[in-house]
Coordinates of C-alpha atoms in Angstrom, one line a residue:
Chain A
M1 CA -21.1 -33.1 -9.1
A2 CA -21.5 -29.4 -9.3
I3 CA -24.1 -29.8 -6.5
I4 CA -21.3 -30.7 -4.1
F5 CA -19.5 -27.5 -4.9
Y6 CA -22.7 -25.5 -4.2
I7 CA -23.5 -27.2 -1.0
S8 CA -20.0 -26.7 0.4
S9 CA -20.0 -23.1 -0.8
A10 CA -23.3 -22.6 1.1
V11 CA -21.8 -24.1 4.2
A12 CA -18.8 -21.8 3.9
V13 CA -20.9 -18.7 3.5
L14 CA -23.3 -19.7 6.3
S15 CA -20.5 -20.6 8.8
T16 CA -18.6 -17.4 8.0
V17 CA -21.7 -15.4 8.7
M18 CA -22.0 -17.2 12.0
V19 CA -18.3 -16.4 12.8
I20 CA -18.8 -12.7 12.5
T21 CA -22.1 -12.6 14.3
R22 CA -21.2 -14.7 17.4
M23 CA -20.6 -12.7 20.6
N24 CA -18.6 -15.5 22.2
A25 CA -15.1 -15.9 20.8
V26 CA -15.0 -19.7 21.3
H27 CA -18.3 -20.2 19.5
A28 CA -17.0 -18.0 16.7
L29 CA -13.9 -20.1 16.4
L30 CA -15.8 -23.3 16.1
Y31 CA -17.7 -21.9 13.2
L32 CA -14.4 -20.6 11.7
I33 CA -13.1 -24.2 11.8
V34 CA -16.2 -25.4 9.9
S35 CA -15.7 -22.5 7.4
L36 CA -12.1 -23.6 6.7
L37 CA -13.1 -27.2 6.4
S38 CA -15.7 -26.3 3.8
V39 CA -13.1 -24.4 1.8
A40 CA -11.0 -27.5 2.0
V41 CA -13.9 -29.5 0.5
I42 CA -14.2 -26.9 -2.3
F43 CA -10.6 -27.5 -3.1
F44 CA -11.3 -31.2 -3.3
T45 CA -14.1 -30.7 -5.7
L46 CA -11.9 -28.4 -7.9
G47 CA -9.3 -31.1 -8.3
A48 CA -6.7 -29.8 -5.9
P49 CA -6.6 -32.4 -3.1
F50 CA -3.2 -31.4 -1.9
I51 CA -4.2 -27.8 -1.2
G52 CA -7.4 -29.2 0.4
A53 CA -5.3 -31.4 2.7
L54 CA -3.0 -28.4 3.6
E55 CA -6.1 -26.3 4.4
V56 CA -7.3 -29.0 6.9
I57 CA -3.9 -29.6 8.4
I58 CA -2.6 -26.1 8.7
Y59 CA -5.6 -23.8 9.0
A60 CA -8.3 -26.0 10.5
G61 CA -5.7 -28.1 12.4
A62 CA -2.7 -26.2 13.6
I63 CA -3.7 -22.6 13.6
M64 CA -7.3 -23.0 14.9
V65 CA -6.2 -25.4 17.7
L66 CA -3.6 -22.8 18.7
F67 CA -6.3 -20.1 18.7
V68 CA -8.6 -22.2 20.9
F69 CA -5.7 -23.0 23.3
V70 CA -4.7 -19.3 23.6
M71 CA -8.3 -18.3 24.1
M72 CA -8.7 -20.9 26.9
M73 CA -5.4 -20.2 28.6
L74 CA -6.1 -16.5 28.7
N75 CA -9.1 -17.1 31.0
M76 CA -7.5 -19.0 33.8
G77 CA -9.0 -19.2 37.3
K78 CA -12.1 -20.6 38.9
K79 CA -14.5 -18.2 37.2
A80 CA -13.1 -19.1 33.9
A81 CA -13.6 -22.8 34.6
E82 CA -17.3 -22.2 35.2
L83 CA -17.4 -20.1 32.1
E84 CA -15.8 -22.9 30.1
S85 CA -18.3 -25.5 31.3
S86 CA -21.1 -23.1 30.2
W87 CA -19.6 -23.1 26.7
V88 CA -19.8 -26.9 26.4
N89 CA -23.5 -27.3 26.2
P90 CA -25.2 -28.9 23.3
R91 CA -26.8 -25.7 22.1
M92 CA -23.5 -24.3 21.1
Y93 CA -21.9 -27.2 19.3
V94 CA -24.9 -28.5 17.5
G95 CA -24.7 -25.9 14.8
P96 CA -21.1 -26.4 13.8
A97 CA -21.6 -30.2 14.2
I98 CA -24.5 -30.3 11.7
L99 CA -22.5 -28.2 9.2
A100 CA -19.4 -30.4 9.6
A101 CA -21.6 -33.5 9.2
I102 CA -22.8 -32.1 5.8
L103 CA -19.2 -31.7 4.7
G104 CA -18.4 -35.2 6.0
I105 CA -21.2 -36.7 4.0
E106 CA -20.0 -34.9 0.9
L107 CA -16.5 -36.2 1.4
V108 CA -17.7 -39.8 1.9
Y109 CA -19.9 -39.5 -1.2
M110 CA -17.1 -38.2 -3.3
L111 CA -14.7 -41.0 -2.1
A112 CA -17.3 -43.7 -2.6
S113 CA -18.3 -42.6 -6.1
G114 CA -14.6 -42.2 -7.0
S115 CA -15.1 -39.0 -9.0
N116 CA -13.4 -36.2 -7.0
R117 CA -12.8 -33.9 -9.9
A118 CA -16.3 -32.5 -9.9
A119 CA -15.9 -29.3 -11.7
G120 CA -14.3 -31.0 -14.7
F121 CA -10.8 -29.7 -14.1
E122 CA -7.6 -31.7 -14.3
M123 CA -6.4 -33.0 -11.0
V124 CA -3.3 -31.3 -9.6
G125 CA -1.4 -33.6 -7.3
P126 CA 1.3 -32.8 -4.7
K127 CA 4.1 -33.4 -7.2
A128 CA 2.7 -30.9 -9.7
V129 CA 2.3 -28.3 -6.9
G130 CA 5.8 -28.8 -5.7
I131 CA 7.3 -28.6 -9.2
G132 CA 5.2 -25.5 -9.9
L133 CA 6.3 -23.8 -6.7
Y134 CA 10.0 -24.4 -7.2
S135 CA 10.2 -23.6 -10.9
S136 CA 7.8 -21.3 -12.6
Y137 CA 6.5 -19.6 -9.4
L138 CA 9.9 -19.6 -7.5
V139 CA 9.8 -15.8 -7.3
G140 CA 6.3 -15.9 -5.9
L141 CA 7.4 -18.4 -3.2
E142 CA 10.3 -16.1 -2.2
L143 CA 8.0 -13.1 -2.0
A144 CA 5.6 -15.1 0.2
G145 CA 8.5 -15.7 2.5
M146 CA 9.2 -12.0 2.6
L147 CA 5.6 -11.3 3.4
L148 CA 5.7 -13.7 6.4
L149 CA 8.9 -12.0 7.5
A150 CA 7.2 -8.6 7.5
G151 CA 4.3 -10.1 9.5
L152 CA 6.8 -11.7 12.0
V153 CA 8.8 -8.5 12.6
G154 CA 5.6 -6.6 13.0
A155 CA 4.1 -9.0 15.5
F156 CA 7.3 -9.0 17.4
H157 CA 7.4 -5.2 17.6
L158 CA 3.7 -4.6 18.3
G159 CA 3.2 -7.5 20.7
R160 CA 6.4 -7.1 22.7
R161 CA 6.0 -6.7 26.5
D162 CA 7.9 -3.8 28.1
E163 CA 10.6 -4.8 30.5
D164 CA 9.8 -2.3 33.1
Chain B
M1 CA 16.1 -19.2 -14.1
A2 CA 19.1 -18.0 -16.1
A3 CA 21.9 -15.8 -14.9
E4 CA 20.4 -12.9 -16.8
D5 CA 17.3 -13.3 -14.7
F6 CA 19.2 -12.8 -11.6
T7 CA 20.9 -9.7 -13.0
A8 CA 17.6 -8.2 -13.9
L9 CA 16.1 -9.0 -10.5
M10 CA 19.2 -7.7 -8.7
P11 CA 17.5 -4.5 -7.2
L12 CA 14.7 -6.7 -5.7
I13 CA 17.2 -9.3 -4.4
I14 CA 19.4 -6.6 -2.8
L15 CA 16.4 -5.0 -1.1
A16 CA 15.3 -8.3 0.4
A17 CA 18.9 -9.1 1.4
A18 CA 19.2 -5.7 3.1
A19 CA 16.1 -6.4 5.2
L20 CA 17.7 -9.7 6.3
V21 CA 21.0 -8.0 7.1
V22 CA 19.4 -5.4 9.2
L23 CA 17.4 -8.1 11.0
L24 CA 20.4 -10.2 11.8
Q25 CA 22.5 -7.2 12.8
S26 CA 20.0 -6.0 15.3
A27 CA 19.6 -9.6 16.6
I28 CA 23.3 -9.6 17.5
K29 CA 23.5 -6.1 18.8
R30 CA 20.9 -3.3 18.7
S31 CA 22.2 -0.1 17.3
H32 CA 20.0 2.6 15.8
G33 CA 22.9 4.2 13.9
T34 CA 24.1 0.9 12.4
A35 CA 20.6 0.0 11.3
L36 CA 20.2 3.3 9.5
I37 CA 23.6 3.0 7.8
L38 CA 22.9 -0.6 6.7
T39 CA 19.5 0.5 5.3
C40 CA 21.0 3.4 3.4
L41 CA 23.8 1.2 2.0
G42 CA 21.2 -1.4 1.0
L43 CA 19.1 1.2 -0.8
A44 CA 22.2 2.6 -2.5
A45 CA 23.4 -0.8 -3.6
A46 CA 19.9 -1.6 -5.0
F47 CA 20.0 1.7 -6.8
V48 CA 23.5 1.0 -8.3
S49 CA 22.4 -2.5 -9.3
M50 CA 19.7 -1.0 -11.5
F51 CA 22.4 0.2 -13.9
Y52 CA 23.5 -3.5 -14.3
A53 CA 19.9 -4.6 -14.6
A54 CA 19.4 -2.0 -17.3
D55 CA 21.6 -4.1 -19.6
E56 CA 19.0 -6.9 -19.7
L57 CA 15.9 -4.9 -20.6
P58 CA 13.2 -5.7 -21.1
R59 CA 13.3 -9.1 -19.5
Q60 CA 10.4 -11.3 -18.4
V61 CA 11.6 -13.1 -15.3
T62 CA 9.4 -16.3 -15.0
A63 CA 5.7 -15.6 -15.6
L64 CA 5.5 -13.2 -12.7
L65 CA 7.7 -10.2 -13.1
I66 CA 8.7 -8.0 -16.0
I67 CA 11.8 -5.9 -15.6
D68 CA 11.7 -3.1 -18.1
S69 CA 12.7 0.5 -18.1
Y70 CA 9.3 1.5 -16.8
A71 CA 9.7 -0.8 -13.8
L72 CA 13.3 0.4 -13.2
F73 CA 12.2 4.1 -13.3
F74 CA 9.6 3.6 -10.6
T75 CA 11.8 1.3 -8.6
G76 CA 14.4 4.1 -8.6
L77 CA 11.7 6.6 -7.4
I78 CA 10.7 4.2 -4.6
L79 CA 14.3 3.7 -3.5
F80 CA 14.8 7.5 -3.4
A81 CA 11.6 7.9 -1.3
A82 CA 12.6 5.1 1.0
F83 CA 16.0 6.7 1.5
A84 CA 14.4 10.1 2.5
V85 CA 11.9 8.3 4.8
A86 CA 14.8 6.4 6.5
I87 CA 16.7 9.6 7.2
F88 CA 13.6 11.5 8.5
G89 CA 12.6 8.4 10.5
Y90 CA 16.0 8.3 12.2
N91 CA 15.6 11.7 13.7
Y92 CA 12.0 11.0 14.6
L93 CA 12.6 7.6 16.2
N94 CA 15.5 9.0 18.3
L95 CA 13.0 11.1 20.1
Y96 CA 10.4 8.5 21.1
L97 CA 11.0 4.8 21.2
E98 CA 13.2 2.1 22.5
N99 CA 12.8 -0.4 19.7
R100 CA 13.9 1.5 16.6
E101 CA 15.6 -1.1 14.4
E102 CA 12.5 -2.9 13.4
F103 CA 11.4 0.2 11.6
Y104 CA 14.1 -0.2 9.0
I105 CA 13.4 -3.8 8.4
V106 CA 9.7 -3.1 7.6
L107 CA 10.7 0.0 5.6
L108 CA 13.0 -2.1 3.4
L109 CA 10.3 -4.8 3.0
A110 CA 7.7 -2.2 2.1
S111 CA 10.0 -0.9 -0.5
L112 CA 10.5 -4.4 -1.8
G113 CA 6.7 -4.9 -2.0
S114 CA 6.2 -1.7 -3.9
S115 CA 9.1 -2.5 -6.3
V116 CA 7.4 -5.8 -7.0
L117 CA 4.2 -4.0 -7.7
V118 CA 5.7 -1.8 -10.3
S119 CA 7.5 -4.7 -11.9
S120 CA 4.6 -7.2 -12.0
N121 CA 2.5 -8.2 -15.0
H122 CA 0.8 -11.1 -13.3
F123 CA -2.0 -11.0 -10.7
M124 CA 0.0 -13.3 -8.4
S125 CA 3.0 -11.0 -8.1
F126 CA 0.7 -8.0 -8.0
F127 CA -1.1 -9.4 -5.0
L128 CA 2.0 -10.6 -3.3
G129 CA 3.8 -7.3 -3.7
L130 CA 0.7 -5.5 -2.5
E131 CA 0.4 -7.6 0.6
I132 CA 4.1 -7.2 1.4
L133 CA 3.6 -3.5 1.2
T134 CA 0.4 -3.5 3.1
V135 CA 1.6 -5.8 6.0
S136 CA 4.7 -3.6 6.4
L137 CA 2.5 -0.5 6.4
Y138 CA 0.3 -1.9 9.2
V139 CA 3.5 -2.1 11.3
M140 CA 4.9 1.2 10.3
I141 CA 1.6 3.1 10.9
G142 CA 1.2 1.6 14.3
Y143 CA 4.9 1.8 15.1
M144 CA 4.5 4.3 18.0
R145 CA 2.8 1.6 20.0
K146 CA 2.5 3.7 23.2
D147 CA 0.7 6.4 21.3
H148 CA -3.1 5.9 21.0
F149 CA -3.4 7.8 17.8
S150 CA -0.8 5.7 16.1
L151 CA -2.3 2.4 17.2
E152 CA -5.8 3.6 16.2
A153 CA -4.5 4.6 12.8
G154 CA -2.8 1.2 12.5
I155 CA -6.0 -0.7 13.3
K156 CA -8.1 1.4 11.0
Y157 CA -5.7 0.8 8.2
L158 CA -5.5 -2.9 9.0
I159 CA -9.3 -3.5 8.8
L160 CA -9.9 -1.3 5.7
A161 CA -6.9 -2.6 3.8
A162 CA -7.9 -6.2 4.5
A163 CA -11.4 -5.5 3.2
S164 CA -10.1 -3.8 0.1
S165 CA -7.8 -6.7 -0.6
A166 CA -10.8 -9.0 -0.5
F167 CA -12.5 -6.8 -3.1
L168 CA -9.3 -6.9 -5.2
L169 CA -9.0 -10.6 -5.0
F170 CA -12.6 -11.2 -5.9
G171 CA -12.1 -8.9 -8.9
M172 CA -9.1 -10.9 -10.0
A173 CA -11.0 -14.2 -9.5
L174 CA -13.8 -12.9 -11.8
L175 CA -11.3 -11.8 -14.5
Y176 CA -9.6 -15.2 -14.2
A177 CA -12.9 -17.0 -14.5
E178 CA -13.6 -15.2 -17.7
T179 CA -10.2 -15.2 -19.3
G180 CA -8.5 -18.3 -17.8
T181 CA -5.2 -16.5 -17.2
M182 CA -3.6 -14.2 -14.7
E183 CA -1.0 -12.6 -16.9
F184 CA -1.8 -9.1 -18.1
N185 CA -0.9 -9.9 -21.7
G186 CA -2.9 -13.1 -21.6
I187 CA -5.9 -11.2 -20.3
A188 CA -5.5 -8.7 -23.1
N189 CA -5.5 -11.5 -25.7
A190 CA -8.5 -13.2 -24.1
I191 CA -10.5 -10.0 -24.0
G192 CA -9.4 -9.0 -27.5
G193 CA -10.4 -12.5 -28.8
L194 CA -14.0 -12.3 -27.4
V195 CA -16.6 -11.0 -29.8
E196 CA -18.7 -9.8 -27.0
V197 CA -16.2 -7.7 -25.1
K198 CA -18.6 -6.2 -22.6
G199 CA -19.0 -9.4 -20.7
I200 CA -20.4 -9.0 -17.2
Y201 CA -17.5 -10.9 -15.6
I202 CA -15.0 -8.5 -17.2
L203 CA -16.9 -5.5 -16.1
A204 CA -17.6 -6.7 -12.6
G205 CA -14.0 -7.9 -12.2
T206 CA -12.5 -4.6 -13.4
A207 CA -14.9 -2.7 -11.1
L208 CA -13.8 -4.7 -8.1
F209 CA -10.2 -4.4 -9.2
L210 CA -10.7 -0.6 -9.2
V211 CA -12.2 -0.7 -5.7
G212 CA -9.0 -2.4 -4.4
A213 CA -6.8 -0.1 -6.3
G214 CA -8.8 3.0 -5.4
F215 CA -8.4 2.2 -1.7
K216 CA -4.6 2.2 -2.0
L217 CA -4.8 5.4 -4.1
A218 CA -7.2 7.0 -1.6
V219 CA -9.5 8.4 -4.2
A220 CA -12.9 9.8 -3.4
P221 CA -15.3 7.1 -2.4
F222 CA -12.5 5.1 -0.9
H223 CA -10.7 7.9 0.9
M224 CA -12.3 7.7 4.4
W225 CA -9.2 6.2 6.0
T226 CA -6.8 8.9 4.7
P227 CA -7.1 11.8 7.2
D228 CA -7.1 9.6 10.3
V229 CA -4.2 7.4 9.2
Y230 CA -2.2 10.4 8.0
E231 CA -2.8 12.1 11.3
G232 CA -2.1 9.2 13.6
A233 CA 0.9 7.7 11.7
P234 CA 4.3 8.9 12.6
A235 CA 5.2 11.8 10.2
P236 CA 7.9 9.9 8.2
V237 CA 5.5 7.0 7.7
T238 CA 2.8 9.4 6.5
A239 CA 5.3 10.5 3.9
F240 CA 5.8 6.9 2.9
V241 CA 2.1 6.1 2.7
A242 CA 1.4 9.3 0.8
T243 CA 4.1 8.7 -1.8
V244 CA 5.3 5.1 -2.2
S245 CA 2.2 3.1 -1.7
K246 CA 0.1 5.4 -3.9
G247 CA 2.8 5.8 -6.6
A248 CA 3.4 2.1 -6.9
M249 CA -0.3 1.4 -7.2
A250 CA -0.7 4.2 -9.8
A251 CA 2.2 2.8 -11.8
L252 CA 0.7 -0.7 -11.7
L253 CA -2.8 0.5 -12.7
L254 CA -1.3 2.3 -15.7
R255 CA 0.6 -0.8 -16.8
Y256 CA -2.5 -2.9 -16.4
F257 CA -4.7 -0.5 -18.3
I258 CA -2.2 -0.2 -21.1
A259 CA -1.7 -3.9 -21.3
V260 CA -5.4 -4.7 -21.6
D261 CA -6.2 -1.6 -23.5
G262 CA -8.6 -0.5 -20.8
F263 CA -8.9 3.0 -22.3
E264 CA -11.2 1.6 -25.0
Y265 CA -13.6 0.7 -22.3
T266 CA -16.1 3.6 -21.9
T267 CA -18.0 2.3 -18.8
I268 CA -14.7 2.0 -16.8
L269 CA -13.5 5.4 -18.1
L270 CA -16.8 6.9 -17.0
A271 CA -16.4 5.4 -13.5
L272 CA -12.8 6.7 -13.4
S273 CA -14.0 10.2 -14.4
I274 CA -16.6 10.2 -11.6
I275 CA -13.9 9.1 -9.1
A276 CA -11.6 11.8 -10.4
V277 CA -14.2 14.6 -10.1
A278 CA -15.3 13.5 -6.7
S279 CA -11.7 13.3 -5.5
M280 CA -10.8 16.7 -6.7
F281 CA -13.9 18.4 -5.2
L282 CA -14.0 16.4 -1.9
G283 CA -10.3 16.7 -1.3
N284 CA -10.0 20.4 -1.9
I285 CA -13.2 21.4 -0.1
L286 CA -12.7 19.3 3.0
A287 CA -9.2 20.5 3.3
L288 CA -10.6 24.1 3.7
M289 CA -12.2 23.2 7.0
Q290 CA -9.2 21.7 8.7
K291 CA -7.0 23.2 11.4
N292 CA -4.5 20.3 11.4
V293 CA -1.7 20.5 8.9
K294 CA -1.4 16.7 8.5
R295 CA -5.1 16.5 7.8
I296 CA -4.9 19.4 5.3
L297 CA -2.2 17.5 3.5
A298 CA -4.2 14.3 3.7
Y299 CA -7.2 15.9 1.9
S300 CA -4.9 17.7 -0.5
S301 CA -3.3 14.3 -1.4
I302 CA -6.8 13.0 -2.2
A303 CA -7.2 15.9 -4.6
H304 CA -3.8 15.3 -6.1
L305 CA -4.7 11.7 -6.9
G306 CA -7.8 13.1 -8.6
Y307 CA -5.5 15.3 -10.8
I308 CA -3.4 12.2 -11.6
L309 CA -6.6 10.3 -12.6
V310 CA -7.4 13.1 -15.1
A311 CA -4.1 12.5 -16.9
F312 CA -4.7 8.7 -16.5
I313 CA -8.1 8.9 -18.3
A314 CA -6.6 10.7 -21.2
G315 CA -4.9 7.4 -22.2
G316 CA -2.0 6.7 -24.6
E317 CA 1.5 8.1 -24.5
R318 CA 0.4 11.5 -23.1
A319 CA -1.1 9.8 -20.1
V320 CA 2.0 7.7 -19.3
E321 CA 4.2 10.8 -19.6
A322 CA 1.9 13.1 -17.5
V323 CA 1.2 10.5 -14.8
S324 CA 4.9 9.7 -14.4
L325 CA 5.9 13.3 -14.3
Y326 CA 3.2 14.2 -11.9
L327 CA 4.2 11.3 -9.6
V328 CA 7.8 12.4 -9.5
V329 CA 6.8 15.9 -8.7
Y330 CA 4.3 14.7 -6.1
F331 CA 6.9 12.4 -4.5
V332 CA 9.4 15.2 -4.1
T333 CA 6.9 17.7 -2.7
T334 CA 5.1 15.4 -0.4
L335 CA 8.3 13.9 1.0
G336 CA 9.4 17.4 1.7
A337 CA 6.2 18.5 3.3
F338 CA 5.9 15.5 5.7
G339 CA 9.7 15.6 6.1
I340 CA 9.4 19.1 7.6
I341 CA 6.7 18.0 10.0
S342 CA 8.9 15.1 11.2
L343 CA 11.9 17.3 11.5
L344 CA 9.9 19.8 13.6
A345 CA 8.8 17.1 16.0
D346 CA 10.3 17.5 19.5
Q347 CA 10.0 15.8 22.9
E348 CA 6.5 17.1 23.3
G349 CA 5.3 15.5 20.1
E350 CA 4.6 16.4 16.5
K351 CA 3.7 19.9 15.6
F352 CA 0.6 19.3 13.5
M353 CA -1.8 22.0 14.6
L354 CA -1.9 25.0 12.3
E355 CA -1.4 27.3 15.4
S356 CA 2.0 25.9 16.2
Y357 CA 3.2 27.2 12.9
R358 CA 2.2 30.8 13.7
G359 CA 5.2 33.1 13.2
M360 CA 7.5 30.2 12.5
F361 CA 9.3 32.2 9.8
W362 CA 10.7 34.6 12.4
R363 CA 12.1 31.7 14.5
R364 CA 13.2 29.2 11.8
P365 CA 13.4 31.1 8.5
W366 CA 15.0 28.5 6.3
I367 CA 12.7 25.6 7.1
S368 CA 9.7 27.9 6.7
L369 CA 10.9 28.9 3.3
A370 CA 11.3 25.3 2.3
F371 CA 7.8 24.5 3.6
S372 CA 6.4 27.5 1.7
G373 CA 8.1 26.1 -1.4
M374 CA 6.6 22.7 -0.9
L375 CA 3.1 24.2 -0.3
L376 CA 3.4 26.4 -3.4
S377 CA 4.4 23.4 -5.4
L378 CA 1.4 21.5 -4.2
A379 CA -0.7 24.4 -5.2
G380 CA 0.9 24.4 -8.6
V381 CA 2.5 27.8 -8.7
P382 CA 4.9 28.6 -11.5
L383 CA 8.7 28.1 -10.9
T384 CA 7.9 25.1 -8.7
A385 CA 7.9 21.5 -9.8
G386 CA 4.1 21.3 -9.1
F387 CA 3.4 23.7 -11.9
I388 CA 5.2 21.5 -14.5
G389 CA 3.3 18.5 -13.2
K390 CA 0.0 20.2 -13.4
F391 CA 0.8 21.7 -16.8
F392 CA 1.5 18.2 -18.2
V393 CA -1.7 16.9 -16.7
L394 CA -3.7 19.7 -18.3
L395 CA -1.9 19.1 -21.6
A396 CA -2.9 15.5 -21.5
G397 CA -6.5 16.4 -20.6
V398 CA -6.8 19.1 -23.3
G399 CA -5.1 16.8 -25.9
T400 CA -7.9 14.3 -25.6
A401 CA -10.6 17.0 -25.2
L402 CA -11.6 16.0 -21.7
W403 CA -13.0 19.5 -21.2
T404 CA -15.3 18.9 -18.2
L405 CA -12.4 17.2 -16.3
V406 CA -10.0 20.0 -17.2
I407 CA -12.3 22.7 -16.1
I408 CA -13.0 21.0 -12.8
L409 CA -9.3 20.6 -12.3
V410 CA -8.7 24.3 -12.8
I411 CA -11.6 25.3 -10.5
T412 CA -10.6 22.9 -7.7
S413 CA -6.9 23.9 -8.0
A414 CA -8.0 27.5 -7.4
I415 CA -9.9 26.4 -4.3
G416 CA -6.9 24.5 -3.2
L417 CA -4.7 27.6 -3.4
Y418 CA -6.6 29.1 -0.5
Y419 CA -5.6 26.6 2.2
Y420 CA -2.0 26.3 1.0
I421 CA -1.7 30.1 1.2
K422 CA -3.4 30.0 4.6
I423 CA -0.6 27.8 6.1
I424 CA 2.0 30.1 4.5
A425 CA 0.3 33.2 5.8
T426 CA 0.3 31.6 9.3
M427 CA 4.0 30.9 9.1
F428 CA 4.8 34.5 8.1
S429 CA 2.4 36.3 10.5
R430 CA 4.2 38.6 13.0
V431 CA 4.3 37.5 16.6
E432 CA 6.0 39.0 19.6
L433 CA 9.2 37.1 20.0
E434 CA 10.2 36.2 23.5
A435 CA 13.9 36.5 24.2
E436 CA 14.4 33.0 25.5
Q437 CA 12.4 31.4 22.7
K438 CA 15.5 30.2 20.9
P439 CA 14.7 27.1 18.9
G440 CA 17.0 24.1 19.0
A441 CA 19.1 23.2 16.0
L442 CA 17.5 20.8 13.5
P443 CA 19.2 17.4 12.8
V444 CA 21.9 17.6 10.2
A445 CA 21.1 14.6 8.1
G446 CA 17.4 15.4 7.9
S447 CA 18.0 19.0 7.0
T448 CA 20.4 18.0 4.3
V449 CA 17.8 15.7 2.7
L450 CA 15.3 18.5 3.0
A451 CA 17.6 20.9 1.3
G452 CA 18.1 18.4 -1.5
L453 CA 14.4 18.0 -2.0
T454 CA 13.9 21.8 -2.1
I455 CA 16.6 22.2 -4.7
L456 CA 15.0 19.4 -6.8
L457 CA 11.7 21.2 -6.4
L458 CA 13.1 24.4 -7.9
Y459 CA 15.2 22.6 -10.4
F460 CA 12.3 20.6 -11.8
G461 CA 10.2 23.8 -11.7
I462 CA 12.7 26.0 -13.6
Y463 CA 14.5 23.6 -15.9
P464 CA 12.4 20.4 -16.3
V465 CA 14.1 19.3 -19.5
H466 CA 16.2 16.6 -18.0
L467 CA 13.4 15.1 -16.1
I468 CA 11.1 15.1 -19.1
R469 CA 13.8 13.5 -21.3
L470 CA 14.4 10.8 -18.6
I471 CA 10.7 10.0 -18.5
R472 CA 10.4 9.9 -22.3
D473 CA 13.4 7.5 -22.5
M474 CA 12.4 5.2 -19.7
V475 CA 8.6 5.2 -19.3
L476 CA 7.2 5.5 -22.8
A477 CA 8.5 2.0 -23.6
I478 CA 5.3 0.5 -22.3
S479 CA 2.8 2.5 -24.3

């Protein structure tokens, strides 16, 4: 089962390299989604399905969809519409699609064979994560909250539009 | 968590609560003065609560934080520096910006992050504390968002700090892979238990760990960001970057190295020695060529961290004592020097070119004398605190027979003297005074803090016994 870990790691590295080398932001974002999905698969192979699911829902789902929306809404107008249709040609989505398909095959294989703790670790379910977060790592959880607060205040200050 | 845990954590809890109070207060009604007062009250309350926390020492709060006298000593130092930065920042922000209150929120959060750093003995709290500090610093450095230099400095710091965090995380991952624990004591046990200590994972992990730490300390190969960020950041923030973020990382590094007995590890010590030598030479020599006071101080701070590393490499009790003492002295002096630059700022901007200091003594004698004192202390001239700091660093170096490092320290200090004296000479040079050139009065609060720092500088320089005793009582507990 270690082979699954290595394949998804390779997909993660490859897609991340593609993210930073793409000139078009939307193309880069597509690869970034694949990169996050592959990290989620790595979490599955390491026996942390809950974190893997969160990775898919929060990063690849919510945050990335938000990114893509913002990106598309910033380019409004006729010219942008033409630009957008030029983005949606097979050449640009075939790469991410192939990588995502590899991850999908891995996932199906893992589910079918029923052994999703490839690396030989104990499986950590949602309950264990919750108990850990609110008991032994409570201080860490609060600190993470403070970290987000600092980011929020900073984004508010730096991204604020002047009234005049 | 038991009640005692909360008592021990009280300084951190109060800091976090103070940030929230300032946030809520400015959400209801923006008022710069109220934000400053609340910030200072919060810092003072956190300081007072340390005396209550001191009853519970040493206390391990969950697996993440250890509150011992070492942590409290550095937390106190951080609170003191944050207080000075808040006062200097008040004068400075009054000149320039509309949105001033957010500054105090991120300042309090940055102090919280650095206090977590000095109290952590677990990689997780280490990283969380570091990120709270770093994210707050991005905001503080780019705070003057209409000023291109400030934004440029903010973006440079953002990219490089993020990259260094990646190095640090990978280093931690390697150490975790080898030892199976993220607690400092656990790592020490695991390394001690291995027959083959020089495992490649441990070596590579520690090296990457040092890259991340070295970035924060701004020592030689990782120093590229320092001059630009120091120059672009608002002067009070520069004071914070130069003191708190470096001091907290140095304190953590020392705790880690003592916990895992890293001083036994010759390869790492060799790497640290090379870093120290490079920092001392590069910092002092590059500072010679600058005409911008903020950049001179930036390069000089690289050199100062090199000196601290010399004491660090010595290892043992002497290292802990010398590093702590040097950090206290460096905090006082650097806060004073950047405090003066922020007090001298006026509507036209900061005065950071050397030329604008020409003949300043004849216009503003007191502040020029204070600045001269700070610079002489940075140079390590006797009767100033800097001399005592350097003396203890040399003592630690000589005590462990680190002759090469000690000799290089002395040579580079002599080089350093030249550019400090150059600033002082510029300030005292005679210029023709124009009759109407009457400088405006300096802000009262900032000048009071500055006077306090100058008195501390002389006090530590002339009669350091109290400081040394305090350090021996509080800091040596970890070694």
